[in-house]
């Protein structure tokens, strides 16, 4: 019987939905022998299940998935978007200990912000929701404000609407507008939908600009607003529902 005709989902998807970890991280956990079913260590992430009864992670039973929760965090620059850093640098989780309410579950960042990038970072306990928002094919908009040294024209920025290829990497549609000039610096607003690694910085550097400050101001319908640096706020349940329904999903 093929996977498409069997009932259930791959275990990585179920564990992600339960908030254990992202699908990719679950696959690493399986490779490390940390996940078992009825006491037998799981050897492949291709296992299809209808439920998580009998599944353990590090010897502990997987609990029933909690309702999806979503938090907006104003990440300051100088923090790594990871649980730990081999170089010993501070991570977002160091700041989140004091920023999140005590009732908050284990949360995972939706996408990443570079060490020197600040602004809106979304966090959730739902691995499937996280994956849905991260998939480039789902075209969830992210908006940034960049302060960059150098000169650029609005015409150059408007050419990015068709996408651009840099060093063999193609970046899709970018809606960019010159906000204002402050001396030798330009403030530019950019909206992207792919979120590739260092996308905004690389595109602006390709135009001859040197980015010296980068702030993410929106992710989908969630905006940074007046949320203070290092602070977090929970998104209302009804707003999560509207966010989810607004995403035009593709199958993955």
PDB file of C-alpha atoms in Angstrom:
ATOM      1  CA  UNK A   1       0.000   0.000   0.000  1.00  0.00           C
ATOM      2  CA  UNK A   2       1.435   3.373  -0.975  1.00  0.00           C
ATOM      3  CA  UNK A   3       1.760   6.320   1.370  1.00  0.00           C
ATOM      4  CA  UNK A   4      -0.889   8.251  -0.563  1.00  0.00           C
ATOM      5  CA  UNK A   5      -3.486   5.499   0.046  1.00  0.00           C
ATOM      6  CA  UNK A   6      -2.705   4.942   3.718  1.00  0.00           C
ATOM      7  CA  UNK A   7      -4.503   6.896   6.403  1.00  0.00           C
ATOM      8  CA  UNK A   8      -2.534   9.323   8.538  1.00  0.00           C
ATOM      9  CA  UNK A   9       0.470  11.597   8.149  1.00  0.00           C
ATOM     10  CA  UNK A  10       4.216  11.279   8.377  1.00  0.00           C
ATOM     11  CA  UNK A  11       5.419  11.320  11.951  1.00  0.00           C
ATOM     12  CA  UNK A  12       7.492  14.453  11.361  1.00  0.00           C
ATOM     13  CA  UNK A  13       4.341  16.322  10.356  1.00  0.00           C
ATOM     14  CA  UNK A  14       2.395  15.051  13.370  1.00  0.00           C
ATOM     15  CA  UNK A  15       5.166  15.946  15.806  1.00  0.00           C
ATOM     16  CA  UNK A  16       5.541  19.378  14.231  1.00  0.00           C
ATOM     17  CA  UNK A  17       1.800  19.944  14.601  1.00  0.00           C
ATOM     18  CA  UNK A  18       2.113  18.879  18.254  1.00  0.00           C
ATOM     19  CA  UNK A  19       4.749  21.567  18.794  1.00  0.00           C
ATOM     20  CA  UNK A  20       7.635  19.191  19.439  1.00  0.00           C
ATOM     21  CA  UNK A  21       9.856  20.768  16.781  1.00  0.00           C
ATOM     22  CA  UNK A  22       9.882  21.734  13.128  1.00  0.00           C
ATOM     23  CA  UNK A  23       9.703  18.914  10.569  1.00  0.00           C
ATOM     24  CA  UNK A  24      13.381  19.296   9.746  1.00  0.00           C
ATOM     25  CA  UNK A  25      14.366  19.189  13.404  1.00  0.00           C
ATOM     26  CA  UNK A  26      12.143  16.129  13.974  1.00  0.00           C
ATOM     27  CA  UNK A  27      13.981  14.351  11.158  1.00  0.00           C
ATOM     28  CA  UNK A  28      17.288  15.138  12.895  1.00  0.00           C
ATOM     29  CA  UNK A  29      15.868  13.848  16.181  1.00  0.00           C
ATOM     30  CA  UNK A  30      14.888  10.585  14.466  1.00  0.00           C
ATOM     31  CA  UNK A  31      18.396  10.246  13.014  1.00  0.00           C
ATOM     32  CA  UNK A  32      19.782  10.729  16.533  1.00  0.00           C
ATOM     33  CA  UNK A  33      17.575   7.942  17.894  1.00  0.00           C
ATOM     34  CA  UNK A  34      15.577  10.242  20.169  1.00  0.00           C
ATOM     35  CA  UNK A  35      12.094   9.189  19.021  1.00  0.00           C
ATOM     36  CA  UNK A  36      10.462   5.813  19.700  1.00  0.00           C
ATOM     37  CA  UNK A  37       7.106   4.118  19.178  1.00  0.00           C
ATOM     38  CA  UNK A  38       5.986   1.711  21.906  1.00  0.00           C
ATOM     39  CA  UNK A  39       9.570   1.582  23.124  1.00  0.00           C
ATOM     40  CA  UNK A  40      11.135   0.809  19.744  1.00  0.00           C
ATOM     41  CA  UNK A  41      13.510   3.466  18.440  1.00  0.00           C
ATOM     42  CA  UNK A  42      12.253   4.909  15.161  1.00  0.00           C
ATOM     43  CA  UNK A  43      14.638   4.527  12.234  1.00  0.00           C
ATOM     44  CA  UNK A  44      12.915   6.435   9.425  1.00  0.00           C
ATOM     45  CA  UNK A  45      10.989   9.727   9.140  1.00  0.00           C
ATOM     46  CA  UNK A  46       8.801   8.112   6.456  1.00  0.00           C
ATOM     47  CA  UNK A  47       6.701   6.382   9.116  1.00  0.00           C
ATOM     48  CA  UNK A  48       2.990   7.179   8.650  1.00  0.00           C
ATOM     49  CA  UNK A  49       0.720   7.316  11.720  1.00  0.00           C
ATOM     50  CA  UNK A  50      -2.879   8.239  12.447  1.00  0.00           C
ATOM     51  CA  UNK A  51      -2.087   9.418  15.985  1.00  0.00           C
ATOM     52  CA  UNK A  52       0.799   9.881  18.397  1.00  0.00           C
ATOM     53  CA  UNK A  53      -0.245   7.367  21.037  1.00  0.00           C
ATOM     54  CA  UNK A  54       2.807   5.398  22.141  1.00  0.00           C
ATOM     55  CA  UNK A  55       5.256   7.923  20.661  1.00  0.00           C
ATOM     56  CA  UNK A  56       7.989   9.183  22.967  1.00  0.00           C
ATOM     57  CA  UNK A  57      10.660  11.838  22.582  1.00  0.00           C
ATOM     58  CA  UNK A  58      13.734  11.371  24.775  1.00  0.00           C
ATOM     59  CA  UNK A  59      11.702   8.755  26.669  1.00  0.00           C
ATOM     60  CA  UNK A  60       8.810  11.124  27.426  1.00  0.00           C
ATOM     61  CA  UNK A  61       5.330  10.582  25.960  1.00  0.00           C
ATOM     62  CA  UNK A  62       4.154  13.169  23.464  1.00  0.00           C
ATOM     63  CA  UNK A  63       1.221  15.077  24.889  1.00  0.00           C
ATOM     64  CA  UNK A  64      -1.899  16.111  23.025  1.00  0.00           C
ATOM     65  CA  UNK A  65      -1.249  19.130  20.770  1.00  0.00           C
ATOM     66  CA  UNK A  66      -2.107  22.471  22.311  1.00  0.00           C
ATOM     67  CA  UNK A  67      -4.115  25.039  20.362  1.00  0.00           C
ATOM     68  CA  UNK A  68      -2.003  27.148  18.031  1.00  0.00           C
ATOM     69  CA  UNK A  69      -0.510  30.162  19.757  1.00  0.00           C
ATOM     70  CA  UNK A  70       1.377  32.985  18.104  1.00  0.00           C
ATOM     71  CA  UNK A  71       3.607  35.658  19.596  1.00  0.00           C
ATOM     72  CA  UNK A  72       5.126  38.809  18.114  1.00  0.00           C
ATOM     73  CA  UNK A  73       8.597  39.643  19.441  1.00  0.00           C
ATOM     74  CA  UNK A  74      10.607  42.791  18.795  1.00  0.00           C
ATOM     75  CA  UNK A  75      14.032  41.287  18.286  1.00  0.00           C
ATOM     76  CA  UNK A  76      16.886  43.678  19.058  1.00  0.00           C
ATOM     77  CA  UNK A  77      20.040  43.505  16.957  1.00  0.00           C
ATOM     78  CA  UNK A  78      22.839  41.450  18.481  1.00  0.00           C
ATOM     79  CA  UNK A  79      20.803  38.282  19.083  1.00  0.00           C
ATOM     80  CA  UNK A  80      21.014  34.941  17.270  1.00  0.00           C
ATOM     81  CA  UNK A  81      17.736  33.424  16.073  1.00  0.00           C
ATOM     82  CA  UNK A  82      18.518  29.994  17.508  1.00  0.00           C
ATOM     83  CA  UNK A  83      18.302  28.118  20.801  1.00  0.00           C
ATOM     84  CA  UNK A  84      22.059  28.118  21.267  1.00  0.00           C
ATOM     85  CA  UNK A  85      25.138  29.486  19.539  1.00  0.00           C
ATOM     86  CA  UNK A  86      28.490  27.635  19.308  1.00  0.00           C
ATOM     87  CA  UNK A  87      30.258  30.999  19.601  1.00  0.00           C
ATOM     88  CA  UNK A  88      28.498  31.751  22.865  1.00  0.00           C
ATOM     89  CA  UNK A  89      26.571  34.748  21.585  1.00  0.00           C
ATOM     90  CA  UNK A  90      23.234  35.702  23.138  1.00  0.00           C
ATOM     91  CA  UNK A  91      20.160  34.180  21.497  1.00  0.00           C
ATOM     92  CA  UNK A  92      16.531  35.222  21.219  1.00  0.00           C
ATOM     93  CA  UNK A  93      15.697  32.653  23.893  1.00  0.00           C
ATOM     94  CA  UNK A  94      17.813  34.546  26.416  1.00  0.00           C
ATOM     95  CA  UNK A  95      15.569  37.565  25.857  1.00  0.00           C
ATOM     96  CA  UNK A  96      12.349  35.552  25.607  1.00  0.00           C
ATOM     97  CA  UNK A  97      12.688  34.207  29.150  1.00  0.00           C
ATOM     98  CA  UNK A  98      11.555  37.585  30.422  1.00  0.00           C
ATOM     99  CA  UNK A  99       9.507  38.703  27.424  1.00  0.00           C
ATOM    100  CA  UNK A 100       7.026  35.807  27.111  1.00  0.00           C
ATOM    101  CA  UNK A 101       4.213  35.240  29.619  1.00  0.00           C
ATOM    102  CA  UNK A 102       4.657  32.359  32.068  1.00  0.00           C
ATOM    103  CA  UNK A 103       1.803  30.525  30.357  1.00  0.00           C
ATOM    104  CA  UNK A 104       3.650  30.446  27.023  1.00  0.00           C
ATOM    105  CA  UNK A 105       4.426  26.977  25.623  1.00  0.00           C
ATOM    106  CA  UNK A 106       7.664  26.007  23.909  1.00  0.00           C
ATOM    107  CA  UNK A 107       7.831  28.231  20.838  1.00  0.00           C
ATOM    108  CA  UNK A 108       9.751  28.158  17.567  1.00  0.00           C
ATOM    109  CA  UNK A 109      10.695  31.171  15.441  1.00  0.00           C
ATOM    110  CA  UNK A 110       8.927  31.514  12.105  1.00  0.00           C
ATOM    111  CA  UNK A 111      11.827  32.204   9.788  1.00  0.00           C
ATOM    112  CA  UNK A 112      14.902  34.010  11.008  1.00  0.00           C
ATOM    113  CA  UNK A 113      16.341  37.445  11.463  1.00  0.00           C
ATOM    114  CA  UNK A 114      20.094  37.875  11.084  1.00  0.00           C
ATOM    115  CA  UNK A 115      22.287  38.742  14.066  1.00  0.00           C
ATOM    116  CA  UNK A 116      22.357  42.432  13.116  1.00  0.00           C
ATOM    117  CA  UNK A 117      18.744  42.626  11.910  1.00  0.00           C
ATOM    118  CA  UNK A 118      16.076  43.858  14.296  1.00  0.00           C
ATOM    119  CA  UNK A 119      12.313  44.078  14.329  1.00  0.00           C
ATOM    120  CA  UNK A 120       9.336  41.731  14.114  1.00  0.00           C
ATOM    121  CA  UNK A 121       9.925  38.038  14.737  1.00  0.00           C
ATOM    122  CA  UNK A 122       6.946  35.696  14.997  1.00  0.00           C
ATOM    123  CA  UNK A 123       7.041  32.644  17.248  1.00  0.00           C
ATOM    124  CA  UNK A 124       4.610  29.739  17.503  1.00  0.00           C
ATOM    125  CA  UNK A 125       4.133  26.397  19.213  1.00  0.00           C
ATOM    126  CA  UNK A 126       2.655  24.898  16.011  1.00  0.00           C
ATOM    127  CA  UNK A 127       5.250  23.429  13.659  1.00  0.00           C
ATOM    128  CA  UNK A 128       2.793  23.084  10.778  1.00  0.00           C
ATOM    129  CA  UNK A 129       1.704  26.716  11.077  1.00  0.00           C
ATOM    130  CA  UNK A 130       5.367  27.683  11.127  1.00  0.00           C
ATOM    131  CA  UNK A 131       6.049  25.694   7.965  1.00  0.00           C
ATOM    132  CA  UNK A 132       3.004  27.128   6.197  1.00  0.00           C
ATOM    133  CA  UNK A 133       4.201  30.687   6.780  1.00  0.00           C
ATOM    134  CA  UNK A 134       7.823  29.935   5.867  1.00  0.00           C
ATOM    135  CA  UNK A 135       7.224  28.192   2.530  1.00  0.00           C
ATOM    136  CA  UNK A 136       8.273  30.617  -0.249  1.00  0.00           C
ATOM    137  CA  UNK A 137       5.569  29.196  -2.536  1.00  0.00           C
ATOM    138  CA  UNK A 138       2.878  30.464  -0.135  1.00  0.00           C
ATOM    139  CA  UNK A 139       4.068  34.043  -0.777  1.00  0.00           C
ATOM    140  CA  UNK A 140       3.529  35.470   2.714  1.00  0.00           C
ATOM    141  CA  UNK A 141       4.710  39.072   2.604  1.00  0.00           C
ATOM    142  CA  UNK A 142       7.491  40.386   4.858  1.00  0.00           C
ATOM    143  CA  UNK A 143       8.166  44.122   4.984  1.00  0.00           C
ATOM    144  CA  UNK A 144      11.464  45.747   5.961  1.00  0.00           C
ATOM    145  CA  UNK A 145      12.839  49.249   6.374  1.00  0.00           C
ATOM    146  CA  UNK A 146      16.496  49.534   5.443  1.00  0.00           C
ATOM    147  CA  UNK A 147      18.871  52.398   6.076  1.00  0.00           C
ATOM    148  CA  UNK A 148      21.638  52.218   3.523  1.00  0.00           C
ATOM    149  CA  UNK A 149      24.665  54.323   2.652  1.00  0.00           C
ATOM    150  CA  UNK A 150      25.049  55.242  -0.993  1.00  0.00           C
ATOM    151  CA  UNK A 151      22.907  56.410  -3.864  1.00  0.00           C
ATOM    152  CA  UNK A 152      19.972  54.707  -5.565  1.00  0.00           C
ATOM    153  CA  UNK A 153      17.044  55.889  -7.660  1.00  0.00           C
ATOM    154  CA  UNK A 154      13.392  54.982  -7.425  1.00  0.00           C
ATOM    155  CA  UNK A 155      13.662  53.661 -10.960  1.00  0.00           C
ATOM    156  CA  UNK A 156      16.348  51.197  -9.880  1.00  0.00           C
ATOM    157  CA  UNK A 157      14.213  50.078  -6.979  1.00  0.00           C
ATOM    158  CA  UNK A 158      11.140  49.647  -9.161  1.00  0.00           C
ATOM    159  CA  UNK A 159      13.090  47.303 -11.445  1.00  0.00           C
ATOM    160  CA  UNK A 160      13.140  44.797  -8.568  1.00  0.00           C
ATOM    161  CA  UNK A 161       9.405  44.182  -9.022  1.00  0.00           C
ATOM    162  CA  UNK A 162      10.313  41.675 -11.725  1.00  0.00           C
ATOM    163  CA  UNK A 163      12.809  39.905  -9.481  1.00  0.00           C
ATOM    164  CA  UNK A 164      16.568  39.770  -9.833  1.00  0.00           C
ATOM    165  CA  UNK A 165      19.305  37.120 -10.149  1.00  0.00           C
ATOM    166  CA  UNK A 166      22.532  37.669  -8.209  1.00  0.00           C
ATOM    167  CA  UNK A 167      25.454  35.248  -8.403  1.00  0.00           C
ATOM    168  CA  UNK A 168      23.178  32.549  -9.734  1.00  0.00           C
ATOM    169  CA  UNK A 169      20.523  32.995  -7.033  1.00  0.00           C
ATOM    170  CA  UNK A 170      17.146  34.288  -8.189  1.00  0.00           C
ATOM    171  CA  UNK A 171      15.150  36.533  -5.880  1.00  0.00           C
ATOM    172  CA  UNK A 172      11.480  36.912  -6.735  1.00  0.00           C
ATOM    173  CA  UNK A 173       9.239  39.951  -6.771  1.00  0.00           C
ATOM    174  CA  UNK A 174      10.403  42.785  -4.494  1.00  0.00           C
ATOM    175  CA  UNK A 175       8.273  45.883  -3.990  1.00  0.00           C
ATOM    176  CA  UNK A 176      10.767  48.603  -3.034  1.00  0.00           C
ATOM    177  CA  UNK A 177      10.273  52.319  -2.467  1.00  0.00           C
ATOM    178  CA  UNK A 178      12.632  55.128  -1.540  1.00  0.00           C
ATOM    179  CA  UNK A 179      11.229  56.756   1.588  1.00  0.00           C
ATOM    180  CA  UNK A 180      13.637  59.581   2.266  1.00  0.00           C
ATOM    181  CA  UNK A 181      17.260  60.629   2.264  1.00  0.00           C
ATOM    182  CA  UNK A 182      19.143  61.595   5.413  1.00  0.00           C
ATOM    183  CA  UNK A 183      22.559  62.873   4.412  1.00  0.00           C
ATOM    184  CA  UNK A 184      24.457  60.093   2.678  1.00  0.00           C
ATOM    185  CA  UNK A 185      21.915  57.491   3.809  1.00  0.00           C
ATOM    186  CA  UNK A 186      18.704  56.339   2.160  1.00  0.00           C
ATOM    187  CA  UNK A 187      15.695  54.883   3.959  1.00  0.00           C
ATOM    188  CA  UNK A 188      14.088  52.228   1.768  1.00  0.00           C
ATOM    189  CA  UNK A 189      10.969  50.137   2.382  1.00  0.00           C
ATOM    190  CA  UNK A 190      10.951  46.669   0.807  1.00  0.00           C
ATOM    191  CA  UNK A 191       8.303  43.951   0.738  1.00  0.00           C
ATOM    192  CA  UNK A 192       9.401  40.430  -0.178  1.00  0.00           C
ATOM    193  CA  UNK A 193       7.616  37.075  -0.276  1.00  0.00           C
ATOM    194  CA  UNK A 194      10.412  34.495  -0.351  1.00  0.00           C
ATOM    195  CA  UNK A 195      12.563  35.346   2.646  1.00  0.00           C
ATOM    196  CA  UNK A 196      15.764  33.810   1.310  1.00  0.00           C
ATOM    197  CA  UNK A 197      18.910  34.054   3.412  1.00  0.00           C
ATOM    198  CA  UNK A 198      20.064  37.698   3.694  1.00  0.00           C
ATOM    199  CA  UNK A 199      17.830  38.555   0.738  1.00  0.00           C
ATOM    200  CA  UNK A 200      17.301  42.258   1.472  1.00  0.00           C
ATOM    201  CA  UNK A 201      20.947  42.923   2.256  1.00  0.00           C
ATOM    202  CA  UNK A 202      22.225  41.098  -0.833  1.00  0.00           C
ATOM    203  CA  UNK A 203      19.822  42.830  -3.197  1.00  0.00           C
ATOM    204  CA  UNK A 204      20.651  46.303  -1.880  1.00  0.00           C
ATOM    205  CA  UNK A 205      24.378  45.553  -1.891  1.00  0.00           C
ATOM    206  CA  UNK A 206      23.991  44.492  -5.521  1.00  0.00           C
ATOM    207  CA  UNK A 207      22.614  47.996  -6.194  1.00  0.00           C
ATOM    208  CA  UNK A 208      25.764  49.500  -4.668  1.00  0.00           C
ATOM    209  CA  UNK A 209      24.349  50.275  -1.232  1.00  0.00           C
ATOM    210  CA  UNK A 210      25.785  49.467   2.182  1.00  0.00           C
ATOM    211  CA  UNK A 211      23.051  48.508   4.626  1.00  0.00           C
ATOM    212  CA  UNK A 212      23.765  49.855   8.113  1.00  0.00           C
ATOM    213  CA  UNK A 213      20.391  49.193   9.716  1.00  0.00           C
ATOM    214  CA  UNK A 214      17.630  46.725   8.839  1.00  0.00           C
ATOM    215  CA  UNK A 215      14.272  46.481  10.602  1.00  0.00           C
ATOM    216  CA  UNK A 216      11.462  44.056   9.804  1.00  0.00           C
ATOM    217  CA  UNK A 217       8.198  45.927  10.305  1.00  0.00           C
ATOM    218  CA  UNK A 218       5.585  43.383   9.178  1.00  0.00           C
ATOM    219  CA  UNK A 219       5.058  39.688   8.562  1.00  0.00           C
ATOM    220  CA  UNK A 220       1.783  39.024   6.790  1.00  0.00           C
ATOM    221  CA  UNK A 221      -0.917  41.052   8.589  1.00  0.00           C
ATOM    222  CA  UNK A 222       1.101  41.271  11.828  1.00  0.00           C
ATOM    223  CA  UNK A 223       2.939  44.573  12.243  1.00  0.00           C
ATOM    224  CA  UNK A 224       5.652  45.694  14.627  1.00  0.00           C
ATOM    225  CA  UNK A 225       3.744  48.844  15.571  1.00  0.00           C
ATOM    226  CA  UNK A 226       4.936  50.382  18.823  1.00  0.00           C
ATOM    227  CA  UNK A 227       6.084  47.103  20.386  1.00  0.00           C
ATOM    228  CA  UNK A 228       9.209  47.950  22.365  1.00  0.00           C
ATOM    229  CA  UNK A 229      12.575  46.325  21.740  1.00  0.00           C
ATOM    230  CA  UNK A 230      12.894  43.056  23.601  1.00  0.00           C
ATOM    231  CA  UNK A 231       9.156  42.898  24.261  1.00  0.00           C
ATOM    232  CA  UNK A 232       6.657  40.260  23.132  1.00  0.00           C
ATOM    233  CA  UNK A 233       2.892  40.189  22.786  1.00  0.00           C
ATOM    234  CA  UNK A 234       0.487  37.327  22.068  1.00  0.00           C
ATOM    235  CA  UNK A 235      -1.640  37.485  18.923  1.00  0.00           C
ATOM    236  CA  UNK A 236      -5.347  36.921  19.533  1.00  0.00           C
ATOM    237  CA  UNK A 237      -6.865  33.584  18.544  1.00  0.00           C
ATOM    238  CA  UNK A 238      -9.268  35.146  16.049  1.00  0.00           C
ATOM    239  CA  UNK A 239      -6.399  37.017  14.389  1.00  0.00           C
ATOM    240  CA  UNK A 240      -4.469  33.748  14.017  1.00  0.00           C
ATOM    241  CA  UNK A 241      -7.502  32.269  12.264  1.00  0.00           C
ATOM    242  CA  UNK A 242      -7.697  35.202   9.856  1.00  0.00           C
ATOM    243  CA  UNK A 243      -3.950  34.996   9.237  1.00  0.00           C
ATOM    244  CA  UNK A 244      -4.165  31.285   8.478  1.00  0.00           C
ATOM    245  CA  UNK A 245      -7.119  31.679   6.119  1.00  0.00           C
ATOM    246  CA  UNK A 246      -5.416  34.531   4.245  1.00  0.00           C
ATOM    247  CA  UNK A 247      -2.504  32.335   3.159  1.00  0.00           C
ATOM    248  CA  UNK A 248      -2.971  30.750  -0.232  1.00  0.00           C
ATOM    249  CA  UNK A 249      -1.326  27.426   0.457  1.00  0.00           C
ATOM    250  CA  UNK A 250       0.342  25.109  -2.014  1.00  0.00           C
ATOM    251  CA  UNK A 251       0.868  21.434  -1.366  1.00  0.00           C
ATOM    252  CA  UNK A 252       4.331  20.464  -0.114  1.00  0.00           C
TER     253      UNK A 252
END
